[in-house]
Coordinates of C-alpha atoms and ligand atoms in Angstrom, one line a residue:
X1395 CA 24.9 -103.4 -118.1
X1396 CA 22.1 -103.2 -115.6
X1397 CA 24.4 -102.7 -112.4
X1398 CA 26.2 -99.6 -114.2
X1399 CA 22.4 -98.4 -114.7
X1400 CA 21.4 -98.5 -111.2
X1401 CA 24.5 -97.4 -109.6
X1402 CA 25.2 -94.1 -111.4
X1403 CA 21.8 -92.7 -110.7
X1404 CA 21.5 -93.2 -107.1
X1405 CA 22.7 -89.6 -106.7
X1406 CA 20.2 -88.2 -109.0
X1407 CA 22.8 -85.8 -110.5
X1408 CA 22.1 -82.2 -111.4
X1409 CA 22.1 -80.8 -114.8
X1410 CA 24.6 -78.6 -115.4
X1411 CA 22.0 -75.7 -116.7
X1412 CA 21.2 -75.0 -113.2
X1413 CA 24.9 -74.0 -112.3
X1414 CA 24.8 -71.6 -114.8
X1415 CA 22.0 -69.6 -113.3
X1416 CA 23.5 -66.6 -111.5
X1417 CA 21.6 -66.2 -108.4
X1418 CA 20.7 -69.9 -107.3
X1419 CA 20.2 -69.9 -103.9
X1420 CA 22.6 -70.4 -101.4
X1421 CA 22.0 -73.9 -100.3
X1422 CA 22.6 -75.1 -103.6
X1423 CA 25.9 -73.3 -103.6
X1424 CA 27.7 -76.0 -101.6
X1425 CA 26.6 -78.4 -104.1
X1426 CA 29.7 -80.1 -105.8
X1427 CA 28.3 -79.9 -109.1
X1428 CA 31.1 -81.6 -110.7
X1429 CA 30.7 -84.7 -108.3
X1430 CA 27.0 -85.3 -109.0
X1431 CA 27.2 -84.8 -112.6
X1432 CA 26.3 -88.0 -114.4
X1433 CA 29.1 -89.1 -116.3
X1434 CA 27.4 -89.8 -119.6
X1435 CA 25.9 -86.4 -119.8
X1436 CA 28.0 -83.8 -121.6
X1437 CA 28.9 -80.9 -119.9
X1438 CA 26.9 -78.9 -122.2
X1439 CA 23.5 -79.7 -123.3
X1440 CA 23.5 -82.3 -126.0
X1441 CA 21.6 -81.2 -129.0
X1442 CA 18.7 -83.5 -128.7
X1443 CA 17.8 -82.2 -125.4
X1444 CA 17.5 -78.6 -126.7
X1445 CA 14.3 -79.7 -128.3
X1446 CA 12.3 -79.7 -125.1
X1447 CA 10.0 -76.7 -124.5
X1448 CA 12.9 -74.9 -122.0
X1449 CA 12.2 -75.0 -118.4
X1450 CA 15.2 -73.8 -117.4
X1451 CA 15.6 -72.1 -114.2
X1452 CA 16.5 -68.6 -114.2
X1453 CA 17.7 -66.2 -111.5
X1454 CA 14.2 -64.9 -111.7
X1455 CA 12.5 -68.3 -110.9
X1456 CA 14.5 -68.5 -107.7
X1457 CA 13.0 -65.7 -106.4
X1458 CA 11.1 -68.2 -104.3
X1459 CA 13.7 -70.2 -102.3
X1460 CA 14.1 -68.0 -99.4
X1461 CA 11.4 -68.5 -96.8
X1462 CA 9.4 -65.5 -96.3
X1463 CA 10.5 -63.4 -93.3
X1464 CA 7.4 -63.2 -91.7
X1465 CA 7.0 -67.0 -91.7
X1466 CA 6.5 -66.7 -88.1
X1467 CA 2.9 -65.3 -88.8
X1468 CA 2.2 -69.0 -87.9
X1469 CA 5.4 -70.1 -85.9
X1470 CA 4.2 -73.6 -85.3
X1471 CA 3.9 -74.4 -89.1
X1472 CA 6.3 -75.2 -91.5
X1473 CA 7.9 -72.2 -93.7
X1474 CA 6.2 -70.7 -96.3
X1475 CA 8.1 -69.6 -99.4
X1476 CA 7.2 -67.4 -102.4
X1477 CA 7.7 -68.8 -106.0
X1478 CA 6.2 -70.6 -108.7
X1479 CA 5.4 -74.4 -107.3
X1480 CA 7.7 -76.0 -110.5
X1481 CA 10.7 -74.0 -108.7
X1482 CA 10.0 -75.7 -105.5
X1483 CA 9.6 -79.0 -107.0
X1484 CA 12.9 -78.8 -108.7
X1485 CA 14.4 -77.3 -105.6
X1486 CA 13.3 -80.1 -103.8
X1487 CA 14.7 -82.3 -106.0
X1488 CA 18.2 -80.8 -105.8
X1489 CA 17.9 -80.6 -102.3
X1490 CA 17.2 -84.6 -102.2
X1491 CA 20.3 -85.0 -104.2
X1492 CA 22.6 -82.7 -101.9
X1493 CA 21.2 -84.7 -99.0
X1494 CA 21.6 -88.1 -101.1
X1495 CA 25.3 -86.9 -101.7
X1496 CA 25.6 -86.3 -97.9
X1497 CA 24.3 -89.6 -97.1
X1498 CA 21.3 -88.6 -95.4
X1499 CA 18.9 -91.2 -94.5
X1500 CA 15.7 -91.0 -96.7
X1501 CA 17.3 -88.0 -98.7
X1502 CA 15.1 -89.1 -101.7
X1503 CA 11.7 -89.2 -99.9
X1504 CA 8.6 -88.2 -101.9
X1505 CA 7.1 -84.8 -101.1
X1506 CA 4.1 -82.4 -101.9
X1507 CA 4.2 -78.7 -103.4
X1508 CA 1.2 -76.8 -102.3
X1509 CA 0.6 -73.8 -104.1
X1510 CA -1.4 -71.8 -102.1
X1511 CA -2.2 -69.6 -104.9
X1512 CA -4.2 -72.2 -106.4
X1513 CA -6.6 -72.1 -103.4
X1514 CA -6.6 -68.3 -103.8
X1515 CA -7.7 -68.4 -107.5
X1516 CA -10.5 -71.1 -107.1
X1517 CA -11.8 -68.8 -104.4
X1518 CA -11.7 -66.0 -106.7
X1519 CA -13.5 -68.0 -109.1
X1520 CA -16.0 -68.9 -106.5
X1521 CA -17.0 -64.9 -105.7
X1522 CA -17.1 -64.5 -109.5
X1523 CA -19.4 -67.1 -110.3
X1524 CA -21.6 -67.5 -106.9
X1525 CA -21.1 -64.3 -105.4
X1526 CA -24.2 -65.0 -103.1
X1527 CA -23.0 -68.3 -101.5
X1528 CA -20.8 -68.3 -98.8
X1529 CA -18.2 -71.4 -99.2
X1530 CA -18.1 -73.7 -95.9
X1531 CA -14.9 -75.6 -97.0
X1532 CA -15.2 -79.2 -96.3
X1533 CA -12.2 -80.0 -94.0
X1534 CA -12.4 -83.8 -94.5
X1535 CA -10.9 -82.9 -97.9
X1536 CA -7.9 -81.5 -97.0
X1537 CA -7.4 -80.5 -93.4
X1538 CA -4.0 -78.8 -94.1
X1539 CA -3.1 -76.2 -91.7
X1540 CA -2.3 -73.5 -94.4
X1541 CA -5.0 -74.0 -96.6
X1542 CA -7.3 -73.9 -93.4
X1543 CA -5.8 -70.5 -92.4
X1544 CA -5.8 -69.0 -95.9
X1545 CA -9.7 -70.0 -96.3
X1546 CA -10.4 -68.5 -92.8
X1547 CA -8.3 -65.5 -93.8
X1548 CA -10.8 -65.4 -97.1
X1549 CA -13.8 -65.3 -95.0
X1550 CA -15.0 -68.7 -95.6
X1551 CA -16.6 -70.9 -93.2
X1552 CA -15.9 -74.6 -92.4
X1553 CA -17.7 -77.9 -92.7
X1554 CA -16.7 -80.6 -90.2
X1555 CA -17.8 -84.0 -89.5
X1556 CA -16.1 -84.8 -86.5
X1557 CA -14.8 -83.3 -83.0
X1558 CA -11.4 -83.5 -84.1
X1559 CA -11.9 -81.0 -87.1
X1560 CA -14.2 -78.8 -85.0
X1561 CA -11.0 -78.6 -82.6
X1562 CA -8.6 -78.2 -85.4
X1563 CA -10.5 -75.2 -87.3
X1564 CA -11.6 -73.7 -83.5
X1565 CA -7.5 -74.0 -82.2
X1566 CA -6.5 -71.9 -85.2
X1567 CA -8.0 -68.6 -83.1
X1568 CA -9.9 -66.3 -84.9
X1569 CA -12.6 -68.5 -86.2
X1570 CA -16.1 -67.7 -84.5
X1571 CA -17.9 -71.2 -84.1
X1572 CA -20.8 -69.9 -86.1
X1573 CA -18.6 -70.3 -88.9
X1574 CA -18.7 -74.0 -88.8
X1575 CA -21.4 -76.5 -89.9
X1576 CA -21.4 -79.8 -88.3
X1577 CA -22.5 -81.4 -91.2
X1578 CA -22.4 -85.2 -90.4
X1579 CA -25.8 -86.2 -90.2
X1580 CA -25.0 -89.3 -88.0
X1581 CA -22.9 -88.2 -84.6
X1582 CA -22.2 -89.7 -81.2
X1583 CA -23.7 -88.3 -78.6
X1584 CA -20.4 -87.0 -77.0
X1585 CA -19.8 -85.0 -80.1
X1586 CA -23.3 -83.3 -80.3
X1587 CA -22.9 -82.3 -76.6
X1588 CA -19.3 -81.1 -77.1
X1589 CA -20.4 -79.0 -80.2
X1590 CA -22.9 -77.4 -78.2
X1591 CA -20.1 -76.7 -75.1
X1592 CA -17.9 -75.0 -78.2
X1593 CA -20.6 -72.8 -79.4
X1594 CA -21.1 -75.0 -82.8
X1595 CA -24.7 -74.9 -83.2
X1596 CA -25.5 -75.6 -86.8
X1597 CA -25.5 -79.2 -87.6
X1598 CA -27.2 -81.4 -90.0
X1599 CA -29.8 -84.6 -89.4
X1600 CA -31.4 -87.0 -91.5
X1601 CA -32.9 -89.3 -88.9
X1602 CA -35.5 -89.5 -86.0
X1603 CA -32.7 -91.0 -83.6
X1604 CA -30.5 -87.7 -84.1
X1605 CA -33.1 -86.0 -83.1
X1606 CA -33.7 -87.3 -79.8
X1607 CA -29.9 -87.3 -79.3
X1608 CA -29.8 -83.6 -80.3
X1609 CA -32.8 -83.0 -77.7
X1610 CA -30.6 -84.7 -75.1
X1611 CA -27.4 -83.0 -75.5
X1612 CA -27.7 -79.9 -77.5
X1613 CA -31.4 -78.7 -77.5
X1614 CA -30.3 -75.3 -78.5
X1615 CA -28.9 -76.5 -82.0
X1616 CA -29.7 -75.1 -85.3
X1617 CA -30.7 -78.1 -87.1
X1618 CA -30.4 -78.7 -90.8
X1619 CA -32.2 -81.4 -92.7
X1620 CA -30.1 -83.3 -95.0
X1621 CA -32.2 -84.5 -97.8
X1622 CA -31.7 -87.3 -100.3
X1623 CA -30.6 -85.9 -104.0
X1624 CA -29.8 -87.9 -107.1
X1625 CA -26.0 -88.4 -106.5
X1626 CA -25.7 -91.2 -109.4
X1627 CA -23.8 -88.7 -111.7
X1628 CA -20.6 -88.5 -109.3
X1629 CA -17.4 -90.6 -108.5
X1630 CA -18.4 -90.9 -105.0
X1631 CA -22.0 -91.4 -104.3
X1632 CA -23.0 -90.4 -100.7
X1633 CA -26.7 -91.2 -100.8
X1634 CA -26.2 -94.8 -99.9
X1635 CA -25.1 -93.6 -96.4
X1636 CA -27.2 -90.0 -96.0
X1637 CA -30.0 -88.0 -96.7
X1638 CA -33.5 -88.2 -96.0
X1639 CA -36.1 -89.0 -98.7
X1640 CA -38.5 -86.3 -99.4
X1641 CA -41.3 -88.4 -97.9
X1642 CA -40.1 -88.8 -94.7
X1643 CA -39.2 -85.1 -94.4
X1644 CA -42.8 -84.1 -93.0
X1645 CA -42.4 -86.6 -90.3
X1646 CA -38.9 -85.8 -89.3
X1647 CA -40.0 -81.9 -89.1
X1648 CA -43.3 -82.7 -86.9
X1649 CA -40.9 -85.0 -84.6
X1650 CA -38.6 -82.0 -84.3
X1651 CA -41.6 -79.6 -83.8
X1652 CA -42.6 -82.0 -80.8
X1653 CA -39.2 -82.3 -79.2
X1654 CA -39.0 -78.5 -79.4
X1655 CA -36.1 -78.1 -81.6
X1656 CA -35.4 -75.5 -83.9
X1657 CA -34.8 -76.5 -87.8
X1658 CA -33.3 -73.7 -89.4
X1659 CA -33.1 -75.1 -93.4
X1660 CA -32.1 -77.7 -95.8
X1661 CA -28.7 -79.4 -97.0
X1662 CA -27.9 -81.8 -100.1
X1663 CA -24.8 -83.3 -101.5
X1664 CA -25.2 -84.4 -105.1
X1665 CA -22.2 -86.7 -104.5
X1666 CA -18.2 -85.9 -104.5
X1667 CA -16.9 -85.4 -107.9
X1668 CA -20.2 -84.5 -109.6
X1669 CA -19.7 -84.7 -113.2
X1670 CA -23.1 -83.7 -114.5
X1671 CA -23.8 -80.2 -113.0
X1672 CA -27.5 -80.2 -113.9
X1673 CA -28.3 -82.5 -111.1
X1674 CA -28.0 -79.3 -109.1
X1675 CA -31.3 -77.9 -110.5
X1676 CA -33.2 -81.0 -109.4
X1677 CA -31.6 -80.8 -105.7
X1678 CA -32.5 -77.0 -105.7
X1679 CA -36.3 -78.0 -106.4
X1680 CA -36.3 -80.5 -103.8
X1681 CA -35.0 -77.9 -101.3
X1682 CA -37.6 -75.6 -102.5
X1683 CA -40.3 -78.3 -101.5
X1684 CA -38.6 -78.7 -98.1
X1685 CA -39.0 -75.2 -97.3
X1686 CA -42.6 -75.5 -98.2
X1687 CA -43.0 -78.8 -95.9
X1688 CA -41.2 -76.5 -93.0
X1689 CA -43.8 -73.6 -93.3
X1690 CA -46.5 -76.1 -93.2
X1691 CA -44.8 -78.0 -90.0
X1692 CA -44.8 -74.2 -88.5
X1693 CA -40.6 -73.6 -89.0
X1694 CA -39.7 -70.5 -91.1
X1695 CA -36.2 -71.9 -92.7
X1696 CA -33.6 -69.4 -93.1
X1697 CA -30.7 -71.7 -94.7
X1698 CA -30.0 -73.5 -97.9
X1699 CA -26.9 -75.5 -97.9
X1700 CA -26.3 -76.8 -101.6
X1701 CA -23.2 -79.1 -100.4
X1702 CA -20.2 -80.1 -102.6
X1703 CA -19.5 -82.1 -105.2
X1704 CA -18.0 -79.0 -107.4
X1705 CA -15.5 -80.4 -110.0
X1706 CA -12.7 -78.2 -111.1
X1707 CA -13.5 -78.3 -114.8
X1708 CA -17.2 -78.0 -114.5
X1709 CA -17.4 -75.4 -111.9
X1710 CA -18.6 -72.4 -114.2
X1711 CA -21.5 -74.9 -115.6
X1712 CA -22.2 -76.0 -112.1
X1713 CA -22.5 -72.5 -110.8
X1714 CA -24.7 -71.1 -113.8
X1715 CA -27.0 -74.2 -113.1
X1716 CA -27.2 -73.6 -109.2
X1717 CA -27.8 -69.8 -110.0
X1718 CA -30.9 -70.0 -112.1
X1719 CA -32.4 -73.1 -110.2
X1720 CA -32.0 -70.7 -106.9
X1721 CA -33.2 -67.8 -108.7
X1722 CA -36.1 -69.6 -110.1
X1723 CA -37.0 -71.7 -106.7
X1724 CA -36.2 -69.0 -104.7
X1725 CA -36.8 -65.6 -106.0
X1726 CA -37.1 -64.1 -102.6
X1727 CA -33.9 -64.7 -101.0
X1728 CA -34.3 -61.6 -98.2
X1729 CA -34.1 -63.9 -95.3
X1730 CA -32.1 -66.8 -96.8
X1731 CA -28.9 -67.6 -96.2
X1732 CA -27.3 -69.5 -99.1
X1733 CA -24.0 -71.6 -98.0
X1734 CA -21.9 -74.8 -99.8
X1735 CA -19.5 -77.2 -98.7
X1736 CA -17.0 -77.3 -101.5
X1737 CA -13.9 -79.7 -100.6
X1738 CA -12.2 -80.8 -103.6
X1739 CA -13.0 -77.5 -106.0
X1740 CA -10.7 -75.8 -103.3
X1741 CA -7.7 -78.2 -103.1
X1742 CA -7.4 -80.6 -106.1
X1743 CA -5.0 -78.7 -108.2
X1744 CA -2.9 -76.9 -105.4
X1745 CA -1.0 -80.0 -104.3
X1746 CA 1.6 -81.6 -106.5
X1747 CA 3.9 -84.8 -105.4
X1748 CA 7.2 -85.4 -106.5
X1749 CA 8.1 -89.1 -106.1
X1750 CA 11.6 -90.9 -106.4
X1751 CA 12.1 -94.0 -108.5
X1752 CA 13.5 -96.3 -105.8
X1753 CA 13.6 -99.3 -107.8
X1754 CA 12.8 -100.5 -111.1
X1755 CA 12.4 -104.2 -112.9
X1756 CA 13.2 -104.1 -116.5
X1757 CA 13.9 -106.7 -119.1
X1758 CA 17.4 -107.7 -119.5
X1759 CA 18.9 -105.3 -121.7
X1760 CA 21.0 -108.1 -123.4
X1761 CA 18.5 -110.5 -124.1
X1762 CA 17.3 -109.7 -127.5
X1763 CA 13.9 -111.4 -126.9
X1764 CA 12.5 -109.4 -124.3
X1765 CA 14.2 -105.9 -125.3
X1766 CA 11.4 -103.3 -125.0
X1767 CA 9.1 -105.2 -127.3
X1768 CA 6.1 -102.7 -126.9
X1769 CA 4.9 -104.0 -129.9
X1770 CA 4.5 -107.6 -128.8
X1771 CA 1.8 -107.0 -126.6
X1772 CA 0.0 -104.2 -124.5
X1773 CA 1.8 -105.3 -121.5
X1774 CA 4.0 -102.9 -119.5
X1775 CA 7.5 -103.9 -120.0
X1776 CA 9.0 -102.2 -117.1
X1777 CA 7.9 -101.6 -113.4
X1778 CA 9.0 -98.6 -111.7
X1779 CA 8.6 -98.7 -107.9
X1780 CA 8.2 -95.2 -106.4
X1781 CA 8.5 -94.1 -102.7
X1782 CA 4.6 -93.2 -102.4
X1783 CA 1.8 -95.3 -103.0
X1784 CA -2.0 -96.4 -102.3
X1785 CA -1.3 -96.7 -98.6
X1786 CA 0.0 -93.1 -98.9
X1787 CA -1.1 -90.2 -100.9
X1788 CA -2.6 -92.4 -103.7
X1789 CA -5.2 -93.8 -101.1
X1790 CA -7.1 -91.5 -103.7
X1791 CA -7.3 -94.1 -106.3
X1792 CA -9.2 -96.7 -103.8
X1793 CA -11.1 -94.7 -101.9
X1794 CA -11.6 -91.6 -104.5
X1795 CA -11.5 -93.6 -107.8
X1796 CA -8.8 -91.4 -109.1
X1797 CA -6.4 -92.4 -111.7
X1798 CA -3.0 -91.4 -111.1
X1799 CA -1.2 -89.6 -114.5
X1800 CA 2.6 -89.7 -113.9
X1801 CA 4.9 -87.3 -116.1
X1802 CA 8.9 -87.1 -115.6
X1803 CA 10.1 -84.4 -113.0
X1804 CA 13.9 -85.4 -113.9
X1805 CA 15.7 -87.8 -115.6
X1806 CA 19.4 -88.6 -115.8
X1807 CA 19.9 -85.7 -113.2
X1808 CA 18.3 -83.1 -116.0
X1809 CA 14.9 -81.4 -116.0
X1810 CA 15.0 -81.5 -119.7
X1811 CA 13.3 -84.5 -121.0
X1812 CA 14.4 -84.9 -124.7
X1813 CA 11.2 -84.9 -126.8
X1814 CA 13.1 -87.3 -129.2
X1815 CA 13.5 -89.9 -126.0
X1816 CA 11.5 -93.1 -127.0
X1817 CA 8.9 -94.3 -124.8
X1818 CA 7.6 -97.8 -123.4
X1819 CA 4.7 -99.1 -121.6
X1820 CA 5.5 -99.0 -117.8
X1821 CA 3.6 -99.5 -114.5
X1822 CA 4.3 -97.8 -111.6
X1823 CA 4.1 -99.1 -108.0
X1824 CA 4.4 -97.8 -104.4
X1825 CA 6.9 -98.8 -102.0
X1826 CA 5.0 -101.2 -99.6
X1827 CA 5.1 -105.1 -100.1
X1828 CA 1.2 -105.3 -101.0
X1829 CA 0.4 -106.1 -104.5
X1830 CA -2.6 -104.0 -104.4
X1831 CA -0.1 -100.9 -104.0
X1832 CA -0.1 -100.2 -107.7
X1833 CA -0.2 -96.3 -108.6
X1834 CA -0.7 -96.8 -112.0
X1835 CA -1.1 -100.0 -114.3
X1836 CA -0.1 -98.8 -117.6
X1837 CA 1.2 -95.6 -118.9
X1838 CA 3.9 -94.4 -121.2
X1839 CA 7.2 -93.2 -119.9
X1840 CA 10.7 -92.6 -121.3
X1841 CA 12.7 -95.9 -121.9
X1842 CA 15.6 -94.0 -120.3
X1843 CA 14.0 -93.6 -116.9
X1844 CA 16.0 -95.1 -114.0
X1845 CA 16.4 -95.6 -110.2
X1846 CA 16.8 -92.1 -108.8
X1847 CA 14.9 -90.3 -111.3
X1848 CA 11.8 -88.4 -110.3
X1849 CA 8.0 -88.6 -111.2
X1850 CA 5.3 -85.9 -110.7
X1851 CA 2.0 -86.2 -110.0
X1852 CA -0.5 -83.2 -110.3
X1853 CA -3.8 -82.6 -108.7
X1854 CA -3.1 -84.5 -105.8
X1855 CA -4.8 -82.0 -103.4
X1856 CA -8.1 -83.4 -102.5
X1857 CA -8.4 -86.8 -100.4
X1858 CA -4.9 -87.9 -100.4
X1859 CA -2.8 -86.7 -97.6
X1860 CA -5.6 -86.7 -95.0
X1861 CA -6.4 -90.5 -95.9
X1862 CA -2.5 -91.5 -96.0
X1863 CA -1.4 -94.3 -93.7
X1864 CA 2.1 -95.3 -92.5
X1865 CA 1.4 -98.9 -93.3
X1866 CA 4.7 -100.9 -93.8
X1867 CA 6.7 -98.2 -91.9
X1868 CA 6.6 -95.6 -95.0
X1869 CA 5.9 -91.7 -93.5
X1870 CA 3.2 -89.6 -95.0
X1871 CA 4.8 -87.2 -97.4
X1872 CA 5.9 -84.0 -96.1
X1873 CA 4.6 -80.6 -98.1
X1874 CA 6.5 -77.7 -99.4
X1875 CA 4.3 -74.6 -99.3
X1876 CA 4.6 -71.6 -101.4
X1877 CA 2.1 -68.5 -102.1
X1878 CA 3.1 -68.4 -105.7
X1879 CA 4.5 -65.5 -107.2
X1880 CA 3.5 -61.6 -108.3
X1881 CA 0.8 -59.7 -106.9
X1882 CA -1.7 -62.5 -105.7
X1883 CA 1.2 -63.8 -103.5
X1884 CA 1.7 -60.2 -101.7
X1885 CA -2.3 -60.1 -101.3
X1886 CA -2.6 -63.4 -99.7
X1887 CA 0.7 -62.5 -97.6
X1888 CA -1.2 -59.6 -96.3
X1889 CA -4.5 -61.3 -95.6
X1890 CA -2.8 -64.1 -93.7
X1891 CA -0.9 -61.5 -91.5
X1892 CA -4.3 -59.4 -91.3
X1893 CA -5.9 -62.6 -89.9
X1894 CA -3.5 -63.9 -87.7
X1895 CA -3.2 -59.9 -86.1
X1896 CA -7.0 -59.8 -85.9
X1897 CA -7.0 -63.3 -84.1
X1898 CA -4.5 -62.2 -82.0
X1899 CA -1.6 -64.4 -83.2
X1900 CA 0.9 -61.8 -83.9
Ligands
PLP972 C1 -17.3 -84.9 -98.5 C2 -18.3 -83.6 -98.2 C3 -18.5 -82.6 -98.8 C4 -17.4 -82.0 -99.8 O1 -17.1 -82.6 -100.8 P1 -16.8 -82.2 -102.3 O2 -17.4 -83.3 -103.2 O3 -15.1 -82.4 -102.1 O4 -17.1 -81.0 -103.0 C5 -19.3 -81.4 -98.4 N1 -20.2 -81.7 -97.4 C6 -20.2 -82.9 -97.0 C7 -21.4 -83.1 -96.0 C8 -19.3 -84.1 -97.5 O5 -19.7 -85.1 -96.9

């Protein structure tokens, strides 16, 4: 009965397959696999479980489970590992199981795995498609300390929107303030003054008041006029709040001249999560007309900032549109530096979240009327409650218009989900007591899923951790870091060390 179902799974038992891999890491060796093995699971792998694609952990895939010895490159940061992110998701689950076994508080807490090699791959894509455009990573998207350091080591600049973000980037060490653009067109006076003190000179504006403020607090600033472009083809439209309409630009430039301010270029943002990259073309043509207006006003612009908005799946397409438009409207780029402010593109795919099923509300198994009758209606019959939600990492559902797609990481103590396992319509909820805290209103999940099993969520790197709250006393989920495997991991490792050495951190 239901009592049995909830009790036996509290331990998240481990599939015996893992015990068979010869070199599993030392912290698993203490694991009493006999004790944590689910009574219903045969010692061997049942026939119906072998039909799933094999995801077995091998000695090889465990290569990444010891922290890199030079994790002290950045002593204040959490350890850095090698190895495939999936290995670390599973390690985390096995570890949680061990902690649960030891009666540890919060043993089953949700956690992220950050695959820094994914950030590295995105950078390589960037270099391949947009070699002329220097990325200034939008810090607000995910101000993760390793992401910032890796991007700094790769030569990126940073788009900061506040004093706090500027301090965070500069406190890393080894990053010249010229590698920061203060890309918030509406800043507090004290923030502008402080940016000036710190040597952050490049900053955006889109209104007259901002010019007066800058004239008073940081007259040497290198200003960038943020213009309004078509942002209707994006998940998050920013034009509602920012961007000077083109008709206002001559007036703004004239005022800047009168105040003896230096305006050096133009920026725009087509909206975050842009799903129609052709909008970049129109934006570039508008930027061209602003360059011409600047000439008329006695400025000679040297900076073209094409903003953010890059979506992973459409990146190559967006890059092609941009490249063509820039070539068409700015054929002579000898005195023009082109930068962009990508956020989502760099980090979205790099973070996965593992969340534990802490509670479940299912139809009584012994009442035939409600017995998983998915055919009866399209109403989810099982409710799962997990230990991260919309007040935490899944705030992206509310703020960033995202849809969560759960998959099963572990079920019944195994990482193998039998393909024969029947599914039923389910809903997934966060841990807080608010009913808005729904992670996924309707999805198909295996019928056999129980309390103690783990769900995984990919693409959790953008606009997630950064806006998570501790509402209702639930902590923000922690991150496990990996550089991935193979040659790129070694290359990234070397780059991080070189960066730290150059910054005088070693
Ligand atoms: C949010 C933001 C970005 C990043 O946008 P993405 O869509 O994540 O690439 C870049 N620039 C500015 C000014 C922003 O506000």
